[in-house]
Coordinates of C-alpha atoms and ligand atoms in Angstrom, one line a residue:
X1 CA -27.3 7.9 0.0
X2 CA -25.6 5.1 2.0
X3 CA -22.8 2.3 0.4
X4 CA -22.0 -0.5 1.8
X5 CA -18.8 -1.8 0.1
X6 CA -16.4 -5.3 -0.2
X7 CA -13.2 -5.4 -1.2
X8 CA -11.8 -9.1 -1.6
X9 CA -9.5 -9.0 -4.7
X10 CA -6.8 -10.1 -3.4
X11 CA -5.4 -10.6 0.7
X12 CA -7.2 -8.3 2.6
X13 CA -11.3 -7.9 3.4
X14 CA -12.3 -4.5 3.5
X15 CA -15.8 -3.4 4.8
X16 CA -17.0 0.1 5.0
X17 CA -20.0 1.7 4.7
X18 CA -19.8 5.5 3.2
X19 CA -23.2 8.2 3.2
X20 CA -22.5 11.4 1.0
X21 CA -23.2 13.3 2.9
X22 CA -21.4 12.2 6.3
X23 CA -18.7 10.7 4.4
X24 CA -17.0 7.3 6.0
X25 CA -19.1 5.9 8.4
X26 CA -17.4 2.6 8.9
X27 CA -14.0 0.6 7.7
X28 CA -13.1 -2.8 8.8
X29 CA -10.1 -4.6 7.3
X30 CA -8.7 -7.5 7.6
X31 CA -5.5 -8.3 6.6
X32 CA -4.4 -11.7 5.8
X33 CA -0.5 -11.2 5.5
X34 CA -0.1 -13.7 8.2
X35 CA -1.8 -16.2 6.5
X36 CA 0.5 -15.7 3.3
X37 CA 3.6 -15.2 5.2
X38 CA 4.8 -18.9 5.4
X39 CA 4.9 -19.1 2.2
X40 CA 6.5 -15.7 0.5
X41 CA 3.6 -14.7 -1.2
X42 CA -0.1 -14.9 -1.8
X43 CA -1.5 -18.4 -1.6
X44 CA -4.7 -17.6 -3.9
X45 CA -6.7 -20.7 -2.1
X46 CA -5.8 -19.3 1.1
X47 CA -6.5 -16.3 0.1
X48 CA -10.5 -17.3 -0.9
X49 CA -10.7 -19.5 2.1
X50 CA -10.4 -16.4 4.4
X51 CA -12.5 -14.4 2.5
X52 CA -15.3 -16.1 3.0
X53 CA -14.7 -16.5 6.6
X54 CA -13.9 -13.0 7.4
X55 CA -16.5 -10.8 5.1
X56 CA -19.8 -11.3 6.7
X57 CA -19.0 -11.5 9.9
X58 CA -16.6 -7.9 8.9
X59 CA -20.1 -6.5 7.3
X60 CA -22.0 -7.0 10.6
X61 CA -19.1 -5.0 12.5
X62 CA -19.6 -2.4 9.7
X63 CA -22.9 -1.9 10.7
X64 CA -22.6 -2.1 14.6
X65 CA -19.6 1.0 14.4
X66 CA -21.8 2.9 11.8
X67 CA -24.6 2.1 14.4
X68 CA -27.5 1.7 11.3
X69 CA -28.9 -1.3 10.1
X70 CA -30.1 -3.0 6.1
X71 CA -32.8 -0.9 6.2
X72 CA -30.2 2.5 5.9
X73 CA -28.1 1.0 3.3
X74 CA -29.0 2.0 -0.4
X75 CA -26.6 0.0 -2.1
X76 CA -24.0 -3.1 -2.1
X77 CA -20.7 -2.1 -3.7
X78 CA -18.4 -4.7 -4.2
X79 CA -15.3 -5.1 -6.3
X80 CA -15.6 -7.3 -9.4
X81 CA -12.3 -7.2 -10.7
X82 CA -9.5 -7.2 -11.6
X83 CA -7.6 -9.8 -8.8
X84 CA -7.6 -13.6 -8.2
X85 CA -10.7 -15.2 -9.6
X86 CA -11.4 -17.3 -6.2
X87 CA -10.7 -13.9 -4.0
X88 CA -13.1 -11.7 -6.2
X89 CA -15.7 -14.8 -6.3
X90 CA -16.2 -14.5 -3.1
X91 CA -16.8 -10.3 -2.4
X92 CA -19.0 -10.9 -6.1
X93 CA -21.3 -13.9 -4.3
X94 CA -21.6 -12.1 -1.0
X95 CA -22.1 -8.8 -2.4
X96 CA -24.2 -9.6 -5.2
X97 CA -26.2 -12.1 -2.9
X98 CA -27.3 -9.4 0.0
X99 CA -28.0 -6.8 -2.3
X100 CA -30.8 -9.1 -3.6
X101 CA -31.9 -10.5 -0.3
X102 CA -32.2 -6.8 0.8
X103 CA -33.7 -5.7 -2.3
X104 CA -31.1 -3.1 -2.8
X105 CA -29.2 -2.1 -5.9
X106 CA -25.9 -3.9 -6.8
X107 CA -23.0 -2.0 -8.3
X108 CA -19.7 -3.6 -10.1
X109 CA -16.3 -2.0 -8.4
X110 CA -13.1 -1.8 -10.7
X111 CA -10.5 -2.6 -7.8
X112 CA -7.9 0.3 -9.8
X113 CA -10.9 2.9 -10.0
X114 CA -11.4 2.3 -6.2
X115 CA -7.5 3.2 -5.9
X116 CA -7.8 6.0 -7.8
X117 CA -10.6 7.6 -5.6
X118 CA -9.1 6.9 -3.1
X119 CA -7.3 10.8 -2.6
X120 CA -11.3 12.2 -2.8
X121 CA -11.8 10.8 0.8
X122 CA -9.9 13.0 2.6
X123 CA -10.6 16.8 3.0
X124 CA -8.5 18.6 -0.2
X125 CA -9.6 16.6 -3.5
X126 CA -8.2 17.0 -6.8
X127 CA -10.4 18.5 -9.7
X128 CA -10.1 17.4 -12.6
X129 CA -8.8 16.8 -15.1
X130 CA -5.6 15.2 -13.3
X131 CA -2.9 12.6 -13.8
X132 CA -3.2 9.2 -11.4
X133 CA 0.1 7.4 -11.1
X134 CA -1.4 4.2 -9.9
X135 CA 1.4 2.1 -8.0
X136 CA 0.2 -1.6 -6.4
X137 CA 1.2 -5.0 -5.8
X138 CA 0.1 -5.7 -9.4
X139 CA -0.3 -2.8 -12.0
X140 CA 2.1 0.2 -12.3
X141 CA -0.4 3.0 -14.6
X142 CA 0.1 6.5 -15.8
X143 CA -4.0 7.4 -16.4
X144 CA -5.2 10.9 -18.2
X145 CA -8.6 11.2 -15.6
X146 CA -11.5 13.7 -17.3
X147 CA -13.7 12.7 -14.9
X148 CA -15.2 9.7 -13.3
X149 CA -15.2 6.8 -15.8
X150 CA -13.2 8.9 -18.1
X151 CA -9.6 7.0 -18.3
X152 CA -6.9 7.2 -20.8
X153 CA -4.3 5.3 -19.9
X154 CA -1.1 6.8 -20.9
X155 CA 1.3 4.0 -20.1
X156 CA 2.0 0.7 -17.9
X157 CA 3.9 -1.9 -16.8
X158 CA 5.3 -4.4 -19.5
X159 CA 6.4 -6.6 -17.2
X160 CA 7.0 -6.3 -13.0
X161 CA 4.6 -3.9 -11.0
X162 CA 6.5 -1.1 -9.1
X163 CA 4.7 -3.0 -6.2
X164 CA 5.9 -6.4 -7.2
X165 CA 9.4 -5.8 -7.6
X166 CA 9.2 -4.4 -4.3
X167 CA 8.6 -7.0 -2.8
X168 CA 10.0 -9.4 -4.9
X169 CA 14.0 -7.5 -4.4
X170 CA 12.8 -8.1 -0.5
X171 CA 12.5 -11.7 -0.7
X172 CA 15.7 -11.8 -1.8
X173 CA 17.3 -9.7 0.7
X174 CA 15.8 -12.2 2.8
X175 CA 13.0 -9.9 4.2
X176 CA 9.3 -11.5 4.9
X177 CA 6.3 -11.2 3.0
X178 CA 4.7 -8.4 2.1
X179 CA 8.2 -7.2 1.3
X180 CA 7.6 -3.8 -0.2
X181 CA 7.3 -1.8 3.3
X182 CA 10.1 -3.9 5.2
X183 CA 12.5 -3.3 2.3
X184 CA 11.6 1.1 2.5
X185 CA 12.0 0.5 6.5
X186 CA 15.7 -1.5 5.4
X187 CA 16.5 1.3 2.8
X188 CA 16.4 3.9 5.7
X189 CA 19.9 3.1 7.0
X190 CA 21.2 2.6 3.1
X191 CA 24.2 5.1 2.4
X192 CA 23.2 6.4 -0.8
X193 CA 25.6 6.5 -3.7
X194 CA 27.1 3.2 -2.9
X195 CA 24.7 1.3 -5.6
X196 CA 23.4 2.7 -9.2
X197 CA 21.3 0.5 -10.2
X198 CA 19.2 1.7 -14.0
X199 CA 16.4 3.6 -14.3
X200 CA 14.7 1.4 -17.0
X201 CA 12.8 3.1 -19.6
X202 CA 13.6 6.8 -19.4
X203 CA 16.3 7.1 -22.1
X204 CA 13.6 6.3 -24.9
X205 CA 10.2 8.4 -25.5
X206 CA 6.7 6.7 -23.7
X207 CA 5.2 6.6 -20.7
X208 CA 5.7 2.6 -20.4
X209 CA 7.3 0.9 -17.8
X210 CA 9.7 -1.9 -17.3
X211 CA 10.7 -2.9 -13.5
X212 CA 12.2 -6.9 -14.5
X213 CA 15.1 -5.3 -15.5
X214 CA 16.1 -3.2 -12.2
X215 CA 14.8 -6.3 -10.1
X216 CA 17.9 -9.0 -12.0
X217 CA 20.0 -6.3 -11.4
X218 CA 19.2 -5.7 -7.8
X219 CA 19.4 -9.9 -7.4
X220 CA 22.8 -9.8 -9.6
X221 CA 24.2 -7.4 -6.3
X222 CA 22.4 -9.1 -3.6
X223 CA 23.9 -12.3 -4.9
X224 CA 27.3 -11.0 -5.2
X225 CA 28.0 -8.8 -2.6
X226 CA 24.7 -8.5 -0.2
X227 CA 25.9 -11.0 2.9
X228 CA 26.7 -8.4 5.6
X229 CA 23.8 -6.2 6.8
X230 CA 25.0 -2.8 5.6
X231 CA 25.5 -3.9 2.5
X232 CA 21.8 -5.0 2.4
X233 CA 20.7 -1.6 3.4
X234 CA 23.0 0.1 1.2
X235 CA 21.1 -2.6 -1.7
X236 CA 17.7 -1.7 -0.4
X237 CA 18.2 2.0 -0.5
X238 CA 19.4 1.9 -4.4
X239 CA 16.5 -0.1 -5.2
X240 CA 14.0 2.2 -4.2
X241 CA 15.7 5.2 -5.3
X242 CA 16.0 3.9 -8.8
X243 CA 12.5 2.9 -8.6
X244 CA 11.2 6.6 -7.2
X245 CA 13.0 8.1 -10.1
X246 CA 11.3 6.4 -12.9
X247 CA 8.5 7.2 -11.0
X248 CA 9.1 10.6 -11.2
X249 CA 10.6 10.6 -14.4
X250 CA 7.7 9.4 -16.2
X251 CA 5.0 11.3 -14.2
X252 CA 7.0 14.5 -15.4
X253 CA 6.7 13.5 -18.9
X254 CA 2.9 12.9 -18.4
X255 CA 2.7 16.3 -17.1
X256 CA 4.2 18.0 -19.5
X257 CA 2.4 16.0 -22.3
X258 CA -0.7 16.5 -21.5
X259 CA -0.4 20.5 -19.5
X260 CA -2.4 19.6 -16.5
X261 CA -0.7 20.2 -12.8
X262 CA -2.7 18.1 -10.7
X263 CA -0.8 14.7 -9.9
X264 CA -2.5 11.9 -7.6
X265 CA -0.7 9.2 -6.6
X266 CA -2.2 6.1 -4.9
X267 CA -2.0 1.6 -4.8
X268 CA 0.0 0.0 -2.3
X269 CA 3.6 1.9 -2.9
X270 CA 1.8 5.4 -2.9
X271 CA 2.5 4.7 0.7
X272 CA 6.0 5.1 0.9
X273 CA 7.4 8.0 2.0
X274 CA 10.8 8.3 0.1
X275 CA 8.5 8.2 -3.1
X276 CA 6.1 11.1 -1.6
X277 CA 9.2 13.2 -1.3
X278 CA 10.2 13.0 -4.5
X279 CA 6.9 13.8 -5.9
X280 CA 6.3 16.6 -3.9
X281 CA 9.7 17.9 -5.1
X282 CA 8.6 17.3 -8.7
X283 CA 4.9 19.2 -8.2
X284 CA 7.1 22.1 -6.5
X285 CA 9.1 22.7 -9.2
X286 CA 6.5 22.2 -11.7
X287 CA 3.9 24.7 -9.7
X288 CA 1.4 21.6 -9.4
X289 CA -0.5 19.9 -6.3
X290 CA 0.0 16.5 -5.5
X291 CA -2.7 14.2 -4.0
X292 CA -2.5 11.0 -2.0
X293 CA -5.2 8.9 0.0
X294 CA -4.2 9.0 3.8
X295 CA -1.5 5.8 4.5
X296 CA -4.3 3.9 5.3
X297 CA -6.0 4.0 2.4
X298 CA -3.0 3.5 0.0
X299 CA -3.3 0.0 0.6
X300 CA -6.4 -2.4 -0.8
X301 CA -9.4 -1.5 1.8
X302 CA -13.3 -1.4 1.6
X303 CA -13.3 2.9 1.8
X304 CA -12.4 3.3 -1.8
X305 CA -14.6 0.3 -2.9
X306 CA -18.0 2.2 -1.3
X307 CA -16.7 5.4 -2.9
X308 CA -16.5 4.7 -5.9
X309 CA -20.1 2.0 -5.5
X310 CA -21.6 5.6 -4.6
X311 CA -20.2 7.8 -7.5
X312 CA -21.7 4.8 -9.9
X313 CA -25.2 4.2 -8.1
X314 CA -25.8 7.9 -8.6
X315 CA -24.8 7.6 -12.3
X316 CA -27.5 4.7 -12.0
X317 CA -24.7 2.2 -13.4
X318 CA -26.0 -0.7 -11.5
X319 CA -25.2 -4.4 -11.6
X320 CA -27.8 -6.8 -13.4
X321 CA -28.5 -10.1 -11.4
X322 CA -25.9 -12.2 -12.5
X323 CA -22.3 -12.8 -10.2
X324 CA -19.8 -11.7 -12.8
X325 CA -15.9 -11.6 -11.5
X326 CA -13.4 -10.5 -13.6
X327 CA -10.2 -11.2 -13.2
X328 CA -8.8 -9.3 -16.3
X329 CA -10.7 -6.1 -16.6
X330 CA -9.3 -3.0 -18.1
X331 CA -9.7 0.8 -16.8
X332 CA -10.1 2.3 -20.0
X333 CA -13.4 -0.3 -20.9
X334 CA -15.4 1.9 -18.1
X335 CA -18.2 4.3 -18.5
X336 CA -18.2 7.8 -18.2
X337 CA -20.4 8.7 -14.9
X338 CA -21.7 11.0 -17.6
X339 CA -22.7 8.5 -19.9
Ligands
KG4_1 O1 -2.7 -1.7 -3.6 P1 -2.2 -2.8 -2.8 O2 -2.5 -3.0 -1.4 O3 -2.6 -4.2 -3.5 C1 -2.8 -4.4 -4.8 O4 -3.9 -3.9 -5.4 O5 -1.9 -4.9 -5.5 O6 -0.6 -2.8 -3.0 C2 0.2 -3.7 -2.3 C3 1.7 -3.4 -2.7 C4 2.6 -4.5 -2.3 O7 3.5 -4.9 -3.4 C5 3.4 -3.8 -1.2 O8 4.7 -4.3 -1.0 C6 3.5 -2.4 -1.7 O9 2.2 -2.2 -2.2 N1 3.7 -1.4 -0.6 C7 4.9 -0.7 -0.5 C8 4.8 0.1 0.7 N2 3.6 -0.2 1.3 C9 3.0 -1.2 0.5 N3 5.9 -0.6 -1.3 C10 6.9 0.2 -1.0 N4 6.9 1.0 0.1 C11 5.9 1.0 1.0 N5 5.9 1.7 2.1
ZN2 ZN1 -5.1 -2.7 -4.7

């Protein structure tokens, strides 16, 4: 069986087309960080504009590198939420659309369920059951994972997304747009100790977490004392060491709550590598396994979207006709692929 998958939730197109038994045949992204540069964050008309310029030409290139054609394609996957409405409308209408002009099956993509496949396309995947720490531009999610479609989420963000206040502490340490990986490249001449800045959340019992907090009191410094470029990099590095704590902070708790020693970490963030360290450290010391989509697949892309399309069309979840995006849409409302 053969996926085609979209991904346009929020500023990148991702195309690829993914056989179960062959694995990934095809990926084409597009990122629009250019586009959104100018103007410090996402522009979510921009954003939608793009979108539909980029995925049908991208699904055509798709096909060309996977060399089939329609006829080889069992199924459209395309993600229906959560992201900007206009951004998802687009993927929804386009993939939705083909699947009926093709007379193929259409399947509904939860964007955060894509992530957290994401680790089963490379060669060593986790079994479950595991723990996902889910880390993007906008959740931040400790999940129990039982199997496909089986989610408990143990905590979340109450505020800030690990990603966001990534890059929101870049903007104001005068670094461009997308902020998070410019501020880990900064951090990498930080001299650690200079800075403490809190570890919000881990004094009290939960799995919740708070990133507003840490962000003002990054700004407080950065306003203060952040005008020479050391000082900057000194900033950045106690940023995203406090930040890579709580990580690991909670993600221990969630280990030892629940017994299990498999941990996979994806979203945007999973990407950087002074977090990876620190998690490794923690599943060495706890005798666990650690799991992470390759860097290329941390970050939104079609791969995960035709993944997880496949592991649904096999359950038979399929789409009806209608174009539904949804812009709020929890984990835990999914179905069990044993349903
Ligand atoms: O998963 P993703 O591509 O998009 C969402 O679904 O939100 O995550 C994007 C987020 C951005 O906030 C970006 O700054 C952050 O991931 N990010 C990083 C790194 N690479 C991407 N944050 C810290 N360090 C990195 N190396
Ligand atoms: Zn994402």
């Amino acid at each position: 069986m053969r996926v085609l998958g979209i991904e346009t939730s929020c500023d990148e197109t991702g195309i690829a087309i993914y056989d179960d038994e062959k694995g990934l045949l095809s990926h084409q992204l597009y990122s629009q960080v250019a586009i959104h540069a100018d103007y410090g964050g996402v522009v979510p008309e921009l954003a939608s504009r793009d979108h539909v310029r980029k995925t049908i030409p991208l699904i055509k290139a798709a096909l060309v590198e996977a060399n089939c054609s329609k006829d080889d394609i069992d199924a459209i996957a395309y993600t229906a939420g959560p992201g900007l409405v206009g951004a998802l409308l687009v993927g929804t209408s386009i993939g939705r659309s083909i699947a009926y002009a093709w007379g193929k099956p259409a399947v509904e993509v939860h964007h955060m369920e894509g992530h957290l496949l994401a680790p089963m396309l490379e060669e060593d995947i986790p079994a479950f059951p595991f723990i996902a720490l889910l880390v993007s531009g906008g959740h931040t999610m400790l999940v129990q994972v039982d199997n496909i479609g089986e989610y408990t989420i143990l905590g979340e963000s109450v505020d800030d997304a690990a990603g966001e206040a990534f890059d929101k502490t870049a903007k104001l340490l005068g670094l461009d747009y997308p902020g998070g990986p410019r501020l880990a490249k900064l951090a990498e001449q930080g001299v650690p100790g200079r800075f403490k800045f809190p570890r919000p959340m881990t004094n009290k019992p939960g799995l919740d977490f708070s990133f507003s907090g840490l962000k003002t009191a990054a700004a407080n410094t950065i306003r203060a004392e952040g005008n020479d470029a050391q000082t900057q990099a000194d900033i950045a590095h106690a940023f995203q060491q406090a930040v890579a704590d709580t990580l690991v902070i909670k993600c221990r708790r969630a280990l030892e709550q629940t017994g299990i020693n498999r941990l996979v970490v994806a979203g945007g963030v999973s990407a950087n590598t002074y977090l990876r360290e620190k998690l490794q450290a923690l599943m060495s010391a706890q005798k666990g396994q650690v799991f992470y989509p390759r860097t290329e697949f941390c970050t939104d892309n079609g791969a995960m979207i035709a993944f997880a399309g496949l592991q649904r069309l096999k359950a038979n979840q399929t789409a009806t006709l209608s174009i539904k995006a949804k812009p709020r849409w929890s984990l835990d409302t999914l179905e069990s692929v044993n349903a």
